[in-house]
Amino acid sequence: MPSLSAKTPVFVPRVTKEYRSGADVFKALGHSSRLLIVDALAHGEQCVAHLTELIGCDISTVSNHLAVLRNVGIVADERRGQQVFYRLAAPCVTKVFACLEELRAARESNR
Amino acid sequence: MPSLSAKTPVFVPRVTKEYRSGADVFKALGHSSRLLIVDALAHGEQCVAHLTELIGCDISTVSNHLAVLRNVGIVADERRGQQVFYRLAAPCVTKVFACLEELRAARESNR
DNA sequence: GGCACGTTTGGCAAAATGCCAAAATATCAA
DNA sequence: TTGATATTTTGGCATTTTGCCAAACGTGCC
């Protein structure tokens, strides 16, 4: 009697494309300035000028960082008058910092 | 009459060091091979040889990828006999792929 | 037109990356 | 001890990426 049920759950990898686009998302988050931006936006939308003040570098640099985040869908923008407001595009991103904290705790307990 | 209650919640940035170490975690995830590793480990621990077979590159390369993930506390290793088994060090990492999916959905709805 | 806000582009120097190959380390077995 | 197996570490290289700024451009408002 041949058993068709697997004993151990077999891992089926996703297609390469998925890992690549996923990695792009994390690359976008893998910069301290952009992480600061995300942290700020987790508390509500902000215009570019305000974010620039927060980060303390050229506004064109900030605009480029925002483009990186927008290209992977982490943030969304909306023009209102002369200003452009940015906000997080997906709620899950907010939980990111809690996970970072969890990792930090795990790091410390293993010391 | 000076109001002491803030109307809008004031965002207080964390210290730079925190953003930097957080960014390091995302940099570690920002590579398709490492993301594949994390996806595999989300289904249970694996030894290096098995992960190497999964990825299809030199074992030393895989070992280096694992070191990157270990250095930021994403994975933990345990030697059993001649083999070294790797596993995810924090549960939250498992949710990562759900969040990627959420972002992908948000990207599509905005098209 | 002129000002304010933001984006795009070009360019550069520096840093990081990914990968492999070879040597080193560790465990077990004969 | 010697050898086999499994993994890590190191060195080096070529490529890619990066972050940043400055200048030019686009857009909306007065």
mmCIF file of C-alpha atoms (C1' of nucleotides) in Angstrom:
data_model
loop_
_atom_site.group_PDB
_atom_site.id
_atom_site.type_symbol
_atom_site.label_atom_id
_atom_site.label_comp_id
_atom_site.label_asym_id
_atom_site.label_seq_id
_atom_site.Cartn_x
_atom_site.Cartn_y
_atom_site.Cartn_z
ATOM 1 C CA MET A 1 0.000 0.000 0.000
ATOM 2 C CA PRO A 2 1.861 3.011 -1.280
ATOM 3 C CA SER A 3 1.396 5.994 0.965
ATOM 4 C CA LEU A 4 0.745 9.210 -0.899
ATOM 5 C CA SER A 5 0.981 11.434 2.147
ATOM 6 C CA ALA A 6 4.369 13.028 2.654
ATOM 7 C CA LYS A 7 5.892 12.567 6.048
ATOM 8 C CA THR A 8 7.931 15.732 6.001
ATOM 9 C CA PRO A 9 6.574 18.911 4.430
ATOM 10 C CA VAL A 10 8.392 19.334 1.148
ATOM 11 C CA PHE A 11 9.642 22.793 0.486
ATOM 12 C CA VAL A 12 8.857 24.008 -2.990
ATOM 13 C CA PRO A 13 10.880 27.088 -3.862
ATOM 14 C CA ARG A 14 9.171 29.967 -5.556
ATOM 15 C CA VAL A 15 10.261 31.132 -8.948
ATOM 16 C CA THR A 16 13.460 33.135 -9.116
ATOM 17 C CA LYS A 17 11.605 36.222 -10.249
ATOM 18 C CA GLU A 18 9.733 36.360 -6.963
ATOM 19 C CA TYR A 19 12.898 36.220 -4.902
ATOM 20 C CA ARG A 20 14.392 38.926 -7.037
ATOM 21 C CA SER A 21 11.524 41.344 -6.686
ATOM 22 C CA GLY A 22 11.335 40.528 -2.990
ATOM 23 C CA ALA A 23 15.024 41.246 -2.630
ATOM 24 C CA ASP A 24 14.491 44.596 -4.349
ATOM 25 C CA VAL A 25 12.034 45.542 -1.641
ATOM 26 C CA PHE A 26 14.589 44.790 1.056
ATOM 27 C CA LYS A 27 17.336 46.571 -0.807
ATOM 28 C CA ALA A 28 15.114 49.613 -0.715
ATOM 29 C CA LEU A 29 14.813 49.273 3.059
ATOM 30 C CA GLY A 30 18.525 48.586 3.416
ATOM 31 C CA HIS A 31 19.627 52.170 3.846
ATOM 32 C CA SER A 32 19.537 54.102 7.077
ATOM 33 C CA SER A 33 18.120 57.261 5.516
ATOM 34 C CA ARG A 34 15.356 55.377 3.789
ATOM 35 C CA LEU A 35 14.619 53.488 6.966
ATOM 36 C CA LEU A 36 14.313 56.806 8.746
ATOM 37 C CA ILE A 37 11.893 57.945 6.075
ATOM 38 C CA VAL A 38 9.778 54.838 6.537
ATOM 39 C CA ASP A 39 9.815 55.307 10.285
ATOM 40 C CA ALA A 40 8.659 58.882 9.879
ATOM 41 C CA LEU A 41 5.899 57.944 7.455
ATOM 42 C CA ALA A 42 4.707 55.269 9.859
ATOM 43 C CA HIS A 43 3.589 58.196 12.005
ATOM 44 C CA GLY A 44 1.687 59.899 9.218
ATOM 45 C CA GLU A 45 2.223 61.443 5.825
ATOM 46 C CA GLN A 46 4.955 63.978 5.255
ATOM 47 C CA CYS A 47 5.948 66.319 2.473
ATOM 48 C CA VAL A 48 9.363 66.135 0.862
ATOM 49 C CA ALA A 49 10.615 69.363 2.414
ATOM 50 C CA HIS A 50 9.878 68.094 5.890
ATOM 51 C CA LEU A 51 11.582 64.784 5.242
ATOM 52 C CA THR A 52 14.584 66.612 3.865
ATOM 53 C CA GLU A 53 14.862 68.620 7.043
ATOM 54 C CA LEU A 54 14.642 65.415 9.033
ATOM 55 C CA ILE A 55 17.414 63.680 7.134
ATOM 56 C CA GLY A 56 19.660 66.642 6.606
ATOM 57 C CA CYS A 57 20.951 66.207 3.082
ATOM 58 C CA ASP A 58 20.195 67.611 -0.332
ATOM 59 C CA ILE A 59 16.560 67.593 -1.365
ATOM 60 C CA SER A 60 17.417 65.879 -4.620
ATOM 61 C CA THR A 61 18.998 63.072 -2.645
ATOM 62 C CA VAL A 62 15.838 62.680 -0.609
ATOM 63 C CA SER A 63 13.753 62.727 -3.752
ATOM 64 C CA ASN A 64 15.901 59.929 -5.111
ATOM 65 C CA HIS A 65 15.481 57.902 -1.933
ATOM 66 C CA LEU A 66 11.746 58.390 -2.179
ATOM 67 C CA ALA A 67 11.806 57.217 -5.777
ATOM 68 C CA VAL A 68 13.548 54.025 -4.681
ATOM 69 C CA LEU A 69 10.863 53.389 -2.082
ATOM 70 C CA ARG A 70 8.102 54.247 -4.522
ATOM 71 C CA ASN A 71 9.441 51.961 -7.239
ATOM 72 C CA VAL A 72 9.031 48.927 -5.020
ATOM 73 C CA GLY A 73 5.644 50.055 -3.761
ATOM 74 C CA ILE A 74 6.587 50.849 -0.183
ATOM 75 C CA VAL A 75 5.389 54.429 -0.357
ATOM 76 C CA ALA A 76 2.808 56.295 -2.390
ATOM 77 C CA ASP A 77 2.806 59.975 -3.268
ATOM 78 C CA GLU A 78 0.096 62.529 -3.743
ATOM 79 C CA ARG A 79 0.457 66.087 -4.955
ATOM 80 C CA ARG A 80 -1.515 68.752 -3.118
ATOM 81 C CA GLY A 81 -0.798 72.195 -4.415
ATOM 82 C CA GLN A 82 2.906 72.753 -4.675
ATOM 83 C CA GLN A 83 3.754 70.040 -2.225
ATOM 84 C CA VAL A 84 4.002 66.296 -2.653
ATOM 85 C CA PHE A 85 2.982 64.189 0.306
ATOM 86 C CA TYR A 86 4.279 60.704 0.884
ATOM 87 C CA ARG A 87 2.699 57.930 2.894
ATOM 88 C CA LEU A 88 3.221 54.216 3.434
ATOM 89 C CA ALA A 89 1.450 52.213 0.754
ATOM 90 C CA ALA A 90 0.886 49.063 2.799
ATOM 91 C CA PRO A 91 0.088 48.673 6.499
ATOM 92 C CA CYS A 92 2.432 45.714 6.974
ATOM 93 C CA VAL A 93 5.458 47.928 6.622
ATOM 94 C CA THR A 94 4.635 49.441 9.973
ATOM 95 C CA LYS A 95 5.294 46.149 11.704
ATOM 96 C CA VAL A 96 8.777 46.111 10.356
ATOM 97 C CA PHE A 97 10.254 47.917 13.301
ATOM 98 C CA ALA A 98 8.709 45.527 15.775
ATOM 99 C CA CYS A 99 10.394 42.692 13.924
ATOM 100 C CA LEU A 100 13.712 44.511 14.005
ATOM 101 C CA GLU A 101 13.314 44.830 17.739
ATOM 102 C CA GLU A 102 12.568 41.130 18.016
ATOM 103 C CA LEU A 103 15.747 40.345 16.133
ATOM 104 C CA ARG A 104 17.730 42.631 18.358
ATOM 105 C CA ALA A 105 16.359 40.860 21.418
ATOM 106 C CA ALA A 106 17.213 37.465 19.934
ATOM 107 C CA ARG A 107 20.720 38.710 19.175
ATOM 108 C CA GLU A 108 21.237 39.744 22.767
ATOM 109 C CA SER A 109 19.893 36.554 24.307
ATOM 110 C CA ASN A 110 22.382 34.580 22.233
ATOM 111 C CA ARG A 111 25.310 36.430 23.745
ATOM 112 C CA MET B 1 -2.976 80.714 26.380
ATOM 113 C CA PRO B 2 -0.197 78.390 25.342
ATOM 114 C CA SER B 3 -1.474 74.925 24.664
ATOM 115 C CA LEU B 4 0.833 72.230 25.890
ATOM 116 C CA SER B 5 -1.005 69.397 24.191
ATOM 117 C CA ALA B 6 0.284 68.571 20.763
ATOM 118 C CA LYS B 7 -2.311 68.550 18.037
ATOM 119 C CA THR B 8 -0.418 66.245 15.765
ATOM 120 C CA PRO B 9 1.659 63.384 17.099
ATOM 121 C CA VAL B 10 5.252 64.518 16.976
ATOM 122 C CA PHE B 11 7.610 62.085 15.379
ATOM 123 C CA VAL B 12 10.771 61.558 17.332
ATOM 124 C CA PRO B 13 13.418 59.874 15.214
ATOM 125 C CA ARG B 14 15.456 57.083 16.708
ATOM 126 C CA VAL B 15 19.196 57.328 16.981
ATOM 127 C CA THR B 16 21.193 56.876 13.808
ATOM 128 C CA LYS B 17 22.767 53.713 15.124
ATOM 129 C CA GLU B 18 19.382 52.010 15.224
ATOM 130 C CA TYR B 19 18.602 52.853 11.633
ATOM 131 C CA ARG B 20 21.988 51.598 10.613
ATOM 132 C CA SER B 21 21.675 48.234 12.305
ATOM 133 C CA GLY B 22 18.134 47.938 11.005
ATOM 134 C CA ALA B 23 19.333 48.679 7.502
ATOM 135 C CA ASP B 24 21.945 45.958 7.885
ATOM 136 C CA VAL B 25 19.185 43.449 8.527
ATOM 137 C CA PHE B 26 17.429 44.455 5.328
ATOM 138 C CA LYS B 27 20.633 44.435 3.354
ATOM 139 C CA ALA B 28 21.031 40.840 4.449
ATOM 140 C CA LEU B 29 17.560 40.067 3.087
ATOM 141 C CA GLY B 30 18.215 42.043 -0.073
ATOM 142 C CA HIS B 31 19.641 39.214 -2.124
ATOM 143 C CA SER B 32 17.606 36.643 -3.979
ATOM 144 C CA SER B 33 19.724 33.686 -2.871
ATOM 145 C CA ARG B 34 19.534 34.712 0.763
ATOM 146 C CA LEU B 35 15.816 35.268 0.450
ATOM 147 C CA LEU B 36 15.507 31.765 -0.931
ATOM 148 C CA ILE B 37 17.443 30.492 2.057
ATOM 149 C CA VAL B 38 15.118 32.282 4.440
ATOM 150 C CA ASP B 39 12.101 30.921 2.610
ATOM 151 C CA ALA B 40 13.489 27.401 2.876
ATOM 152 C CA LEU B 41 14.292 27.770 6.568
ATOM 153 C CA ALA B 42 10.777 29.027 7.190
ATOM 154 C CA HIS B 43 9.736 25.467 6.451
ATOM 155 C CA GLY B 44 12.176 23.928 8.875
ATOM 156 C CA GLU B 45 15.873 23.650 9.547
ATOM 157 C CA GLN B 46 18.265 22.634 6.849
ATOM 158 C CA CYS B 47 21.915 21.693 6.641
ATOM 159 C CA VAL B 48 24.334 23.610 4.463
ATOM 160 C CA ALA B 49 24.694 20.861 1.878
ATOM 161 C CA HIS B 50 20.965 20.791 1.295
ATOM 162 C CA LEU B 51 20.759 24.553 0.955
ATOM 163 C CA THR B 52 23.648 24.480 -1.471
ATOM 164 C CA GLU B 53 21.826 21.989 -3.640
ATOM 165 C CA LEU B 54 18.768 24.227 -3.524
ATOM 166 C CA ILE B 55 20.626 27.330 -4.629
ATOM 167 C CA GLY B 56 22.993 25.755 -7.059
ATOM 168 C CA CYS B 57 26.251 27.537 -6.474
ATOM 169 C CA ASP B 58 29.490 26.861 -4.650
ATOM 170 C CA ILE B 59 29.156 25.711 -1.071
ATOM 171 C CA SER B 60 31.574 28.370 0.105
ATOM 172 C CA THR B 61 29.301 30.975 -1.423
ATOM 173 C CA VAL B 62 26.346 29.568 0.467
ATOM 174 C CA SER B 63 28.354 29.503 3.652
ATOM 175 C CA ASN B 64 29.145 33.164 3.135
ATOM 176 C CA HIS B 65 25.485 33.973 2.576
ATOM 177 C CA LEU B 66 24.639 32.132 5.771
ATOM 178 C CA ALA B 67 27.263 34.108 7.623
ATOM 179 C CA VAL B 68 25.648 37.329 6.461
ATOM 180 C CA LEU B 69 22.283 36.168 7.752
ATOM 181 C CA ARG B 70 23.795 34.931 10.992
ATOM 182 C CA ASN B 71 25.670 38.173 11.642
ATOM 183 C CA VAL B 72 22.435 40.124 11.758
ATOM 184 C CA GLY B 73 20.670 37.493 13.815
ATOM 185 C CA ILE B 74 18.233 36.253 11.202
ATOM 186 C CA VAL B 75 19.397 32.665 11.395
ATOM 187 C CA ALA B 76 21.029 30.524 14.045
ATOM 188 C CA ASP B 77 23.221 27.512 13.529
ATOM 189 C CA GLU B 78 23.732 24.316 15.429
ATOM 190 C CA ARG B 79 26.253 21.640 14.756
ATOM 191 C CA ARG B 80 25.133 18.015 14.935
ATOM 192 C CA GLY B 81 27.848 15.625 14.037
ATOM 193 C CA GLN B 82 29.599 16.691 10.890
ATOM 194 C CA GLN B 83 26.726 18.774 9.702
ATOM 195 C CA VAL B 84 25.640 22.269 10.644
ATOM 196 C CA PHE B 85 21.939 22.939 10.697
ATOM 197 C CA TYR B 86 20.492 26.374 10.208
ATOM 198 C CA ARG B 87 17.137 27.702 11.337
ATOM 199 C CA LEU B 88 15.360 31.038 11.587
ATOM 200 C CA ALA B 89 16.265 32.779 14.825
ATOM 201 C CA ALA B 90 13.082 34.820 15.202
ATOM 202 C CA PRO B 91 9.485 33.918 14.321
ATOM 203 C CA CYS B 92 8.692 37.320 12.856
ATOM 204 C CA VAL B 93 10.874 36.654 9.853
ATOM 205 C CA THR B 94 8.341 34.106 8.679
ATOM 206 C CA LYS B 95 5.781 36.843 8.164
ATOM 207 C CA VAL B 96 8.088 38.598 5.800
ATOM 208 C CA PHE B 97 6.758 36.860 2.743
ATOM 209 C CA ALA B 98 3.176 37.725 3.567
ATOM 210 C CA CYS B 99 4.214 41.362 3.688
ATOM 211 C CA LEU B 100 5.960 41.047 0.330
ATOM 212 C CA GLU B 101 2.742 39.659 -1.070
ATOM 213 C CA GLU B 102 0.800 42.563 0.385
ATOM 214 C CA LEU B 103 3.156 44.986 -1.291
ATOM 215 C CA ARG B 104 2.821 43.182 -4.578
ATOM 216 C CA ALA B 105 -0.952 43.419 -4.327
ATOM 217 C CA ALA B 106 -0.744 47.116 -3.536
ATOM 218 C CA ARG B 107 1.547 47.631 -6.503
ATOM 219 C CA GLU B 108 -0.942 46.002 -8.821
ATOM 220 C CA SER B 109 -3.956 47.886 -7.576
ATOM 221 C CA ASN B 110 -2.140 51.132 -8.239
ATOM 222 C CA ARG B 111 -1.673 50.278 -11.876
ATOM 223 C "C1'" DG C 1 7.147 86.521 -15.113
ATOM 224 C "C1'" DG C 2 8.877 85.014 -10.712
ATOM 225 C "C1'" DC C 3 8.951 82.186 -6.663
ATOM 226 C "C1'" DA C 4 8.532 77.765 -4.186
ATOM 227 C "C1'" DC C 5 8.548 72.807 -4.297
ATOM 228 C "C1'" DG C 6 9.999 68.716 -6.255
ATOM 229 C "C1'" DT C 7 11.978 65.532 -9.926
ATOM 230 C "C1'" DT C 8 15.262 64.041 -13.275
ATOM 231 C "C1'" DT C 9 19.772 63.574 -15.092
ATOM 232 C "C1'" DG C 10 24.723 63.366 -15.320
ATOM 233 C "C1'" DG C 11 28.669 62.310 -13.387
ATOM 234 C "C1'" DC C 12 32.025 60.694 -10.095
ATOM 235 C "C1'" DA C 13 34.542 58.640 -6.459
ATOM 236 C "C1'" DA C 14 34.038 55.259 -3.174
ATOM 237 C "C1'" DA C 15 32.279 51.318 -1.353
ATOM 238 C "C1'" DA C 16 30.166 47.037 -1.573
ATOM 239 C "C1'" DT C 17 29.168 42.928 -3.876
ATOM 240 C "C1'" DG C 18 29.114 38.196 -5.449
ATOM 241 C "C1'" DC C 19 31.587 34.571 -6.667
ATOM 242 C "C1'" DC C 20 35.098 31.059 -6.825
ATOM 243 C "C1'" DA C 21 39.271 28.587 -5.423
ATOM 244 C "C1'" DA C 22 42.291 27.167 -2.065
ATOM 245 C "C1'" DA C 23 43.520 26.550 2.519
ATOM 246 C "C1'" DA C 24 42.005 25.802 7.161
ATOM 247 C "C1'" DT C 25 38.976 23.743 10.746
ATOM 248 C "C1'" DA C 26 36.037 20.244 12.842
ATOM 249 C "C1'" DT C 27 33.892 15.817 13.460
ATOM 250 C "C1'" DC C 28 33.636 11.073 12.890
ATOM 251 C "C1'" DA C 29 35.318 6.440 11.490
ATOM 252 C "C1'" DA C 30 38.531 2.947 10.426
ATOM 253 C "C1'" DT D 1 46.958 8.277 12.945
ATOM 254 C "C1'" DT D 2 45.010 8.647 8.673
ATOM 255 C "C1'" DG D 3 41.347 9.591 5.807
ATOM 256 C "C1'" DA D 4 36.795 11.095 4.517
ATOM 257 C "C1'" DT D 5 33.084 14.282 4.983
ATOM 258 C "C1'" DA D 6 31.151 18.778 6.029
ATOM 259 C "C1'" DT D 7 31.685 23.497 6.625
ATOM 260 C "C1'" DT D 8 34.172 27.912 7.317
ATOM 261 C "C1'" DT D 9 37.549 31.262 6.329
ATOM 262 C "C1'" DT D 10 40.466 33.878 3.473
ATOM 263 C "C1'" DG D 11 42.190 36.083 -0.636
ATOM 264 C "C1'" DG D 12 41.442 38.172 -4.618
ATOM 265 C "C1'" DC D 13 39.113 39.978 -8.604
ATOM 266 C "C1'" DA D 14 35.975 41.965 -11.677
ATOM 267 C "C1'" DT D 15 31.738 43.923 -11.679
ATOM 268 C "C1'" DT D 16 28.211 46.409 -10.026
ATOM 269 C "C1'" DT D 17 26.186 49.446 -7.152
ATOM 270 C "C1'" DT D 18 25.973 53.225 -4.421
ATOM 271 C "C1'" DG D 19 25.252 57.768 -2.415
ATOM 272 C "C1'" DC D 20 25.691 62.237 -3.094
ATOM 273 C "C1'" DC D 21 25.578 66.738 -5.216
ATOM 274 C "C1'" DA D 22 24.801 70.193 -8.799
ATOM 275 C "C1'" DA D 23 22.445 71.780 -12.562
ATOM 276 C "C1'" DA D 24 18.583 71.659 -15.443
ATOM 277 C "C1'" DC D 25 13.855 70.884 -15.864
ATOM 278 C "C1'" DG D 26 8.726 70.578 -14.658
ATOM 279 C "C1'" DT D 27 4.772 72.178 -12.083
ATOM 280 C "C1'" DG D 28 1.655 74.938 -9.525
ATOM 281 C "C1'" DC D 29 0.576 79.349 -7.446
ATOM 282 C "C1'" DC D 30 0.470 84.483 -7.096
#
